[in-house]
PDB file of C-alpha atoms in Angstrom:
ATOM      1  CA  MET A  64      -0.135  20.056 -16.163  1.00 48.00           C
ATOM      2  CA  ALA A  65      -0.397  18.177 -19.434  1.00 46.00           C
ATOM      3  CA  GLN A  66       3.385  18.573 -20.039  1.00 48.00           C
ATOM      4  CA  ASN A  67       4.173  17.324 -16.523  1.00 47.00           C
ATOM      5  CA  LEU A  68       1.809  14.394 -16.896  1.00 44.00           C
ATOM      6  CA  GLN A  69       3.474  13.415 -20.168  1.00 45.00           C
ATOM      7  CA  LEU A  70       6.911  13.637 -18.540  1.00 44.00           C
ATOM      8  CA  LEU A  71       5.800  11.377 -15.683  1.00 45.00           C
ATOM      9  CA  LEU A  72       4.404   8.810 -18.107  1.00 41.00           C
ATOM     10  CA  THR A  73       7.593   8.858 -20.136  1.00 36.00           C
ATOM     11  CA  ASN A  74       9.689   8.316 -16.988  1.00 42.00           C
ATOM     12  CA  LEU A  75       7.466   5.354 -16.010  1.00 40.00           C
ATOM     13  CA  ILE A  76       7.902   3.746 -19.388  1.00 33.00           C
ATOM     14  CA  LEU A  77      11.698   4.150 -19.188  1.00 31.00           C
ATOM     15  CA  VAL A  78      11.802   2.696 -15.665  1.00 36.00           C
ATOM     16  CA  SER A  79       9.675  -0.302 -16.665  1.00 36.00           C
ATOM     17  CA  LEU A  80      12.211  -1.122 -19.406  1.00 30.00           C
ATOM     18  CA  LEU A  81      15.014  -1.291 -16.803  1.00 31.00           C
ATOM     19  CA  GLY A  82      13.510  -4.327 -15.026  1.00 34.00           C
ATOM     20  CA  ARG A  83      11.731  -4.868 -11.740  1.00 41.00           C
ATOM     21  CA  SER A  84      13.392  -7.558  -9.634  1.00 39.00           C
ATOM     22  CA  THR A  85      12.437  -6.081  -6.222  1.00 45.00           C
ATOM     23  CA  GLY A  86      10.535  -3.021  -7.256  1.00 51.00           C
ATOM     24  CA  ARG A  87      10.566  -0.016  -9.519  1.00 54.00           C
ATOM     25  CA  GLN A  88      12.198   3.043  -7.973  1.00 54.00           C
ATOM     26  CA  LEU A  89      10.193   5.729  -9.677  1.00 54.00           C
ATOM     27  CA  LEU A  90      11.503   8.821  -7.967  1.00 51.00           C
ATOM     28  CA  ARG A  91      15.293   9.111  -7.953  1.00 49.00           C
ATOM     29  CA  LYS A  92      17.439  11.786  -6.430  1.00 48.00           C
ATOM     30  CA  GLU A  93      21.213  12.181  -6.200  1.00 54.00           C
ATOM     31  CA  ASN A  94      21.051  12.749  -2.428  1.00 74.00           C
ATOM     32  CA  LEU A  95      19.237  10.647   0.100  1.00 86.00           C
ATOM     33  CA  PRO A  96      15.467  11.066   0.053  1.00 93.00           C
ATOM     34  CA  ARG A  97      13.666  12.793   2.858  1.00 95.00           C
ATOM     35  CA  GLY A  98      11.339   9.856   3.142  1.00 97.00           C
ATOM     36  CA  ALA A  99      10.194   6.777   1.251  1.00 97.00           C
ATOM     37  CA  MET A 100       6.906   5.183   0.390  1.00 97.00           C
ATOM     38  CA  ILE A 101       6.423   1.517  -0.643  1.00 98.00           C
ATOM     39  CA  PHE A 102       3.170   1.003  -2.567  1.00 97.00           C
ATOM     40  CA  LEU A 103       1.815  -2.546  -2.788  1.00 97.00           C
ATOM     41  CA  HIS A 104      -0.339  -3.020  -5.856  1.00 94.00           C
ATOM     42  CA  GLY A 105      -3.553  -4.914  -6.254  1.00 90.00           C
ATOM     43  CA  TRP A 106      -4.063  -8.525  -7.313  1.00 85.00           C
ATOM     44  CA  GLY A 107      -2.773  -8.951 -10.877  1.00 79.00           C
ATOM     45  CA  ASP A 108      -1.564  -5.359 -11.192  1.00 76.00           C
ATOM     46  CA  ASN A 109       2.145  -5.963 -11.867  1.00 78.00           C
ATOM     47  CA  GLY A 110       3.555  -3.328 -14.151  1.00 76.00           C
ATOM     48  CA  ILE A 111       0.469  -1.066 -14.257  1.00 80.00           C
ATOM     49  CA  MET A 112       0.023   0.392 -10.812  1.00 87.00           C
ATOM     50  CA  ASP A 113       2.327   3.325 -11.548  1.00 87.00           C
ATOM     51  CA  GLU A 114       0.256   4.369 -14.596  1.00 91.00           C
ATOM     52  CA  ARG A 115      -2.950   4.025 -12.580  1.00 91.00           C
ATOM     53  CA  LEU A 116      -1.624   6.351  -9.879  1.00 93.00           C
ATOM     54  CA  VAL A 117      -0.712   8.915 -12.457  1.00 93.00           C
ATOM     55  CA  SER A 118      -3.967   8.745 -14.428  1.00 94.00           C
ATOM     56  CA  THR A 119      -6.222   8.639 -11.299  1.00 95.00           C
ATOM     57  CA  SER A 120      -4.596  11.715  -9.743  1.00 95.00           C
ATOM     58  CA  ASP A 121      -3.775  13.585 -12.963  1.00 94.00           C
ATOM     59  CA  GLY A 122      -0.151  13.260 -11.974  1.00 93.00           C
ATOM     60  CA  GLU A 123      -0.591  15.104  -8.652  1.00 95.00           C
ATOM     61  CA  PHE A 124       0.130  12.170  -6.338  1.00 96.00           C
ATOM     62  CA  MET A 125       3.619  11.480  -7.731  1.00 93.00           C
ATOM     63  CA  GLU A 126       4.385  15.091  -8.325  1.00 95.00           C
ATOM     64  CA  ARG A 127       3.772  15.968  -4.614  1.00 95.00           C
ATOM     65  CA  LEU A 128       5.929  13.110  -3.410  1.00 96.00           C
ATOM     66  CA  GLU A 129       8.735  14.003  -5.781  1.00 94.00           C
ATOM     67  CA  GLN A 130       8.652  17.713  -4.868  1.00 94.00           C
ATOM     68  CA  ALA A 131       8.775  16.804  -1.192  1.00 95.00           C
ATOM     69  CA  GLY A 132      11.780  14.470  -1.763  1.00 95.00           C
ATOM     70  CA  VAL A 133       9.854  11.293  -1.031  1.00 96.00           C
ATOM     71  CA  GLU A 134      11.083   8.222  -2.885  1.00 96.00           C
ATOM     72  CA  LEU A 135       8.335   5.936  -4.288  1.00 95.00           C
ATOM     73  CA  LEU A 136       8.822   2.242  -4.908  1.00 95.00           C
ATOM     74  CA  ILE A 137       6.186  -0.118  -6.397  1.00 95.00           C
ATOM     75  CA  PRO A 138       7.428  -3.714  -6.034  1.00 95.00           C
ATOM     76  CA  ASP A 139       5.927  -6.527  -8.087  1.00 94.00           C
ATOM     77  CA  ALA A 140       4.102  -9.371  -6.401  1.00 94.00           C
ATOM     78  CA  PRO A 141       5.246 -12.957  -7.162  1.00 93.00           C
ATOM     79  CA  GLU A 142       3.201 -15.176  -9.456  1.00 91.00           C
ATOM     80  CA  ARG A 143       0.971 -17.571  -7.572  1.00 89.00           C
ATOM     81  CA  GLU A 144      -1.267 -20.485  -8.612  1.00 83.00           C
ATOM     82  CA  LEU A 145      -4.974 -19.613  -8.386  1.00 76.00           C
ATOM     83  CA  PRO A 146      -8.002 -21.878  -8.031  1.00 72.00           C
ATOM     84  CA  PRO A 147     -10.731 -21.902 -10.721  1.00 68.00           C
ATOM     85  CA  PRO A 148     -12.160 -19.737 -12.097  1.00 65.00           C
ATOM     86  CA  TRP A 149      -9.336 -17.266 -11.516  1.00 64.00           C
ATOM     87  CA  GLY A 150      -6.340 -19.404 -12.550  1.00 68.00           C
ATOM     88  CA  PRO A 151      -3.970 -20.604 -13.595  1.00 81.00           C
ATOM     89  CA  THR A 152      -1.630 -17.934 -12.145  1.00 83.00           C
ATOM     90  CA  ALA A 153      -1.525 -14.208 -11.311  1.00 84.00           C
ATOM     91  CA  PRO A 154       0.689 -11.809  -9.389  1.00 89.00           C
ATOM     92  CA  ALA A 155      -0.560 -11.941  -5.796  1.00 90.00           C
ATOM     93  CA  TRP A 156       0.900 -11.113  -2.396  1.00 94.00           C
ATOM     94  CA  PHE A 157      -0.663 -14.155  -0.817  1.00 92.00           C
ATOM     95  CA  ASP A 158      -2.651 -17.280  -1.823  1.00 88.00           C
ATOM     96  CA  VAL A 159      -6.182 -16.786  -3.053  1.00 83.00           C
ATOM     97  CA  THR A 160      -8.482 -19.564  -1.859  1.00 79.00           C
ATOM     98  CA  GLY A 161     -12.026 -18.368  -2.349  1.00 70.00           C
ATOM     99  CA  ALA A 162     -14.494 -15.458  -1.895  1.00 74.00           C
ATOM    100  CA  LEU A 163     -13.570 -12.370   0.048  1.00 82.00           C
ATOM    101  CA  THR A 164     -15.197 -12.545   3.478  1.00 88.00           C
ATOM    102  CA  LEU A 165     -14.393 -11.370   7.006  1.00 92.00           C
ATOM    103  CA  ASP A 166     -14.461 -14.963   8.231  1.00 90.00           C
ATOM    104  CA  ALA A 167     -12.105 -16.447   5.660  1.00 88.00           C
ATOM    105  CA  PRO A 168      -8.795 -17.745   6.954  1.00 85.00           C
ATOM    106  CA  GLU A 169      -5.845 -15.399   6.499  1.00 90.00           C
ATOM    107  CA  GLN A 170      -3.177 -16.775   4.158  1.00 90.00           C
ATOM    108  CA  THR A 171      -0.386 -16.163   6.660  1.00 90.00           C
ATOM    109  CA  ALA A 172       2.411 -18.387   5.236  1.00 92.00           C
ATOM    110  CA  SER A 173       2.254 -17.012   1.730  1.00 94.00           C
ATOM    111  CA  ALA A 174       1.972 -13.415   2.973  1.00 95.00           C
ATOM    112  CA  LYS A 175       5.042 -13.937   5.133  1.00 96.00           C
ATOM    113  CA  GLU A 176       6.912 -15.370   2.147  1.00 96.00           C
ATOM    114  CA  SER A 177       6.138 -12.291   0.046  1.00 97.00           C
ATOM    115  CA  TYR A 178       7.142  -9.993   2.892  1.00 98.00           C
ATOM    116  CA  GLU A 179      10.508 -11.760   3.311  1.00 97.00           C
ATOM    117  CA  GLN A 180      11.242 -11.923  -0.364  1.00 96.00           C
ATOM    118  CA  ILE A 181      10.027  -8.544  -1.538  1.00 96.00           C
ATOM    119  CA  VAL A 182       9.557  -6.110   1.327  1.00 97.00           C
ATOM    120  CA  VAL A 183      12.416  -6.956   3.652  1.00 98.00           C
ATOM    121  CA  PRO A 184      15.168  -6.088   1.139  1.00 97.00           C
ATOM    122  CA  LEU A 185      13.580  -2.639   0.655  1.00 97.00           C
ATOM    123  CA  LEU A 186      13.291  -2.056   4.354  1.00 97.00           C
ATOM    124  CA  ASP A 187      16.935  -3.149   4.877  1.00 97.00           C
ATOM    125  CA  LYS A 188      17.937  -0.546   2.306  1.00 94.00           C
ATOM    126  CA  TYR A 189      16.113   2.233   4.117  1.00 96.00           C
ATOM    127  CA  GLU A 190      17.117   1.124   7.602  1.00 96.00           C
ATOM    128  CA  SER A 191      20.796   1.624   6.624  1.00 93.00           C
ATOM    129  CA  THR A 192      20.220   4.980   4.989  1.00 95.00           C
ATOM    130  CA  ILE A 193      17.252   7.205   5.998  1.00 96.00           C
ATOM    131  CA  GLY A 194      15.933   5.078   8.904  1.00 97.00           C
ATOM    132  CA  LEU A 195      12.637   3.107   9.112  1.00 98.00           C
ATOM    133  CA  ASP A 196      10.908   6.003  10.815  1.00 97.00           C
ATOM    134  CA  LYS A 197      10.959   7.725   7.404  1.00 98.00           C
ATOM    135  CA  VAL A 198       9.218   4.836   5.623  1.00 98.00           C
ATOM    136  CA  ILE A 199       5.518   4.515   4.784  1.00 98.00           C
ATOM    137  CA  ILE A 200       3.984   1.261   3.539  1.00 98.00           C
ATOM    138  CA  GLY A 201       0.633   1.347   1.790  1.00 98.00           C
ATOM    139  CA  GLY A 202      -1.344  -0.401  -0.925  1.00 97.00           C
ATOM    140  CA  TYR A 203      -4.530  -0.854  -2.843  1.00 96.00           C
ATOM    141  CA  SER A 204      -7.041  -3.782  -2.771  1.00 95.00           C
ATOM    142  CA  MET A 205      -5.005  -6.988  -2.061  1.00 94.00           C
ATOM    143  CA  GLY A 206      -2.015  -4.662  -1.589  1.00 96.00           C
ATOM    144  CA  GLY A 207      -4.084  -2.735   0.949  1.00 97.00           C
ATOM    145  CA  GLU A 208      -4.722  -5.903   2.939  1.00 97.00           C
ATOM    146  CA  PHE A 209      -1.059  -6.864   2.653  1.00 97.00           C
ATOM    147  CA  ALA A 210      -0.098  -3.338   3.909  1.00 98.00           C
ATOM    148  CA  LEU A 211      -2.322  -3.788   6.924  1.00 98.00           C
ATOM    149  CA  GLN A 212      -0.561  -7.095   7.612  1.00 98.00           C
ATOM    150  CA  MET A 213       2.601  -5.064   8.120  1.00 98.00           C
ATOM    151  CA  LEU A 214       1.188  -4.361  11.592  1.00 98.00           C
ATOM    152  CA  ASP A 215       2.283  -7.900  12.316  1.00 97.00           C
ATOM    153  CA  LEU A 216       5.122  -8.480   9.795  1.00 97.00           C
ATOM    154  CA  ALA A 217       7.066  -5.215   9.618  1.00 98.00           C
ATOM    155  CA  PRO A 218       9.163  -3.433  12.257  1.00 97.00           C
ATOM    156  CA  SER A 219       6.898  -1.352  14.513  1.00 96.00           C
ATOM    157  CA  ASN A 220       8.944   1.852  14.049  1.00 97.00           C
ATOM    158  CA  ILE A 221       7.941   2.517  10.451  1.00 98.00           C
ATOM    159  CA  ALA A 222       6.298   5.896   9.969  1.00 98.00           C
ATOM    160  CA  GLY A 223       2.820   4.642   8.973  1.00 98.00           C
ATOM    161  CA  ILE A 224       0.601   2.304   7.043  1.00 98.00           C
ATOM    162  CA  PHE A 225      -2.253   3.073   4.635  1.00 98.00           C
ATOM    163  CA  SER A 226      -4.815   0.889   2.969  1.00 98.00           C
ATOM    164  CA  LEU A 227      -7.002   1.814  -0.021  1.00 98.00           C
ATOM    165  CA  SER A 228      -9.902  -0.634  -0.437  1.00 97.00           C
ATOM    166  CA  GLY A 229      -8.368  -3.214   1.887  1.00 97.00           C
ATOM    167  CA  TYR A 230      -9.338  -4.948   5.097  1.00 97.00           C
ATOM    168  CA  LEU A 231      -8.210  -7.528   7.648  1.00 97.00           C
ATOM    169  CA  LYS A 232      -9.901 -10.819   8.312  1.00 95.00           C
ATOM    170  CA  LYS A 233     -11.195 -11.774  11.755  1.00 95.00           C
ATOM    171  CA  THR A 234      -8.536 -14.465  11.894  1.00 92.00           C
ATOM    172  CA  SER A 235      -5.640 -12.169  11.045  1.00 96.00           C
ATOM    173  CA  LYS A 236      -2.442 -12.557  13.066  1.00 96.00           C
ATOM    174  CA  VAL A 237      -2.377  -8.775  13.334  1.00 97.00           C
ATOM    175  CA  TRP A 238      -4.915  -8.823  16.168  1.00 97.00           C
ATOM    176  CA  GLU A 239      -2.675 -11.004  18.315  1.00 96.00           C
ATOM    177  CA  ALA A 240       0.444  -9.002  17.371  1.00 96.00           C
ATOM    178  CA  LEU A 241      -1.118  -5.706  18.418  1.00 97.00           C
ATOM    179  CA  ARG A 242      -1.479  -6.974  21.977  1.00 93.00           C
ATOM    180  CA  THR A 243       2.235  -7.700  22.301  1.00 93.00           C
ATOM    181  CA  ARG A 244       3.785  -4.643  20.569  1.00 93.00           C
ATOM    182  CA  ASP A 245       4.870  -1.624  22.530  1.00 90.00           C
ATOM    183  CA  GLN A 246       4.806   0.572  19.472  1.00 94.00           C
ATOM    184  CA  VAL A 247       2.325   0.555  16.545  1.00 97.00           C
ATOM    185  CA  PRO A 248       2.487   2.819  13.459  1.00 98.00           C
ATOM    186  CA  PRO A 249      -0.589   4.930  12.640  1.00 98.00           C
ATOM    187  CA  VAL A 250      -3.019   3.656   9.995  1.00 98.00           C
ATOM    188  CA  TRP A 251      -4.943   5.582   7.317  1.00 98.00           C
ATOM    189  CA  MET A 252      -7.783   3.826   5.466  1.00 98.00           C
ATOM    190  CA  ALA A 253     -10.163   4.625   2.666  1.00 98.00           C
ATOM    191  CA  ASN A 254     -12.861   2.604   0.965  1.00 98.00           C
ATOM    192  CA  GLY A 255     -15.665   3.203  -1.521  1.00 97.00           C
ATOM    193  CA  LEU A 256     -19.153   3.186  -0.065  1.00 98.00           C
ATOM    194  CA  ILE A 257     -20.428   1.185  -3.067  1.00 97.00           C
ATOM    195  CA  ASP A 258     -17.380  -1.102  -3.442  1.00 96.00           C
ATOM    196  CA  GLY A 259     -18.765  -4.460  -4.554  1.00 93.00           C
ATOM    197  CA  THR A 260     -15.461  -6.339  -4.139  1.00 93.00           C
ATOM    198  CA  VAL A 261     -14.362  -5.131  -0.734  1.00 95.00           C
ATOM    199  CA  PRO A 262     -17.565  -3.919   0.819  1.00 96.00           C
ATOM    200  CA  PHE A 263     -17.190  -0.751   2.924  1.00 98.00           C
ATOM    201  CA  GLU A 264     -18.480  -2.759   5.968  1.00 97.00           C
ATOM    202  CA  PHE A 265     -15.319  -4.936   5.789  1.00 97.00           C
ATOM    203  CA  ALA A 266     -13.007  -1.920   5.907  1.00 98.00           C
ATOM    204  CA  GLN A 267     -15.130  -0.231   8.592  1.00 98.00           C
ATOM    205  CA  ALA A 268     -15.002  -3.416  10.758  1.00 98.00           C
ATOM    206  CA  THR A 269     -11.243  -3.453  10.459  1.00 98.00           C
ATOM    207  CA  TYR A 270     -11.024   0.237  11.353  1.00 98.00           C
ATOM    208  CA  GLU A 271     -13.222  -0.116  14.371  1.00 98.00           C
ATOM    209  CA  ARG A 272     -11.257  -3.115  15.668  1.00 98.00           C
ATOM    210  CA  LEU A 273      -7.947  -1.260  15.142  1.00 98.00           C
ATOM    211  CA  LEU A 274      -9.364   1.563  17.329  1.00 98.00           C
ATOM    212  CA  SER A 275     -10.432  -0.952  19.968  1.00 97.00           C
ATOM    213  CA  GLU A 276      -6.895  -2.313  20.027  1.00 96.00           C
ATOM    214  CA  GLY A 277      -5.517   1.193  20.694  1.00 96.00           C
ATOM    215  CA  VAL A 278      -4.210   1.880  17.190  1.00 98.00           C
ATOM    216  CA  THR A 279      -4.238   5.491  15.972  1.00 98.00           C
ATOM    217  CA  ALA A 280      -6.334   5.102  12.819  1.00 98.00           C
ATOM    218  CA  GLU A 281      -8.374   7.111  10.390  1.00 98.00           C
ATOM    219  CA  MET A 282     -11.165   5.984   8.059  1.00 98.00           C
ATOM    220  CA  HIS A 283     -12.141   7.992   4.958  1.00 98.00           C
ATOM    221  CA  PRO A 284     -15.346   6.799   3.223  1.00 98.00           C
ATOM    222  CA  GLN A 285     -15.423   7.592  -0.467  1.00 97.00           C
ATOM    223  CA  PRO A 286     -18.989   8.295  -1.671  1.00 96.00           C
ATOM    224  CA  GLU A 287     -20.016   6.691  -4.960  1.00 92.00           C
ATOM    225  CA  LEU A 288     -16.692   4.990  -5.384  1.00 96.00           C
ATOM    226  CA  THR A 289     -16.618   1.336  -6.508  1.00 96.00           C
ATOM    227  CA  HIS A 290     -13.622  -0.956  -6.177  1.00 95.00           C
ATOM    228  CA  SER A 291     -11.156   1.595  -7.469  1.00 95.00           C
ATOM    229  CA  MET A 292      -9.161   4.676  -6.456  1.00 96.00           C
ATOM    230  CA  CYS A 293     -10.109   8.282  -6.828  1.00 97.00           C
ATOM    231  CA  LYS A 294      -8.260  11.620  -7.078  1.00 96.00           C
ATOM    232  CA  GLU A 295      -9.607  12.876  -3.756  1.00 97.00           C
ATOM    233  CA  GLU A 296      -8.313   9.958  -1.671  1.00 97.00           C
ATOM    234  CA  LEU A 297      -4.901  10.055  -3.374  1.00 97.00           C
ATOM    235  CA  HIS A 298      -4.743  13.767  -2.561  1.00 97.00           C
ATOM    236  CA  ASP A 299      -5.690  13.146   1.049  1.00 98.00           C
ATOM    237  CA  VAL A 300      -3.371  10.196   1.595  1.00 98.00           C
ATOM    238  CA  ALA A 301      -0.490  12.117   0.061  1.00 97.00           C
ATOM    239  CA  SER A 302      -1.086  14.853   2.623  1.00 97.00           C
ATOM    240  CA  TRP A 303      -1.142  12.255   5.413  1.00 98.00           C
ATOM    241  CA  ILE A 304       2.105  10.700   4.117  1.00 98.00           C
ATOM    242  CA  LEU A 305       3.924  14.013   4.222  1.00 97.00           C
ATOM    243  CA  GLN A 306       2.506  14.746   7.699  1.00 97.00           C
ATOM    244  CA  GLN A 307       3.761  11.397   9.066  1.00 97.00           C
ATOM    245  CA  LEU A 308       7.170  11.991   7.532  1.00 97.00           C
ATOM    246  CA  GLY A 309       7.367  15.401   9.118  1.00 95.00           C
ATOM    247  CA  ILE A 310       7.499  17.184   5.743  1.00 92.00           C
ATOM    248  CA  GLN A 311       5.626  20.432   5.553  1.00 74.00           C
ATOM    249  CA  ASN A 312       5.972  21.352   1.895  1.00 57.00           C
ATOM    250  CA  GLY A 313       4.535  19.444  -1.095  1.00 51.00           C
TER     251      GLY A 313
END
């Protein structure tokens, strides 16, 4: 395991040196992948999310995807201006305007801008190769919220969406979109029960509303987890990813 972990870290360093215009393609194969997963990092996490996934899971998360032939991409969020005390700028998928609450307005315009600039080129690539029904989109923290916004922004025939420590606001455009879409991808969610940044109640409220709108959704509470990721949830979401892609091994 230690040797495999070192190999993964070495590959990540090499990839980071190659540049990251629309995302770092961490798992490369000569033939077309059996599936693809786009992971949206948290606020300010450009360039470090890959190492966090490796260290949190002891390398298991990426190893399972690679062994199953699933391509992983971690695109970088654009730099955005931030209000005091967070500024002046940071990588963010959408504008940050204040405290995290369920009642805060959703930053729809900036989220759509990031989607069109960063996510659409990746989806176009997969639509013309393996098909969107072999693509999973997920994320952590702000990336988890942005992933949930794919229920409005992304094509409805992607294979699934997952959110780690993310939630949707009451004003989200997702709620209106769900009432007009004939097809909705399944959703997998996890959140720490003692998360002080995204309280579990926020994620639970999102999950319950998704169910009320007819979405196939799962919620996985993580005991004693703060605003972070843990090995158990990465193991569980990897299993869910492979299931949604119809891949039995890994």
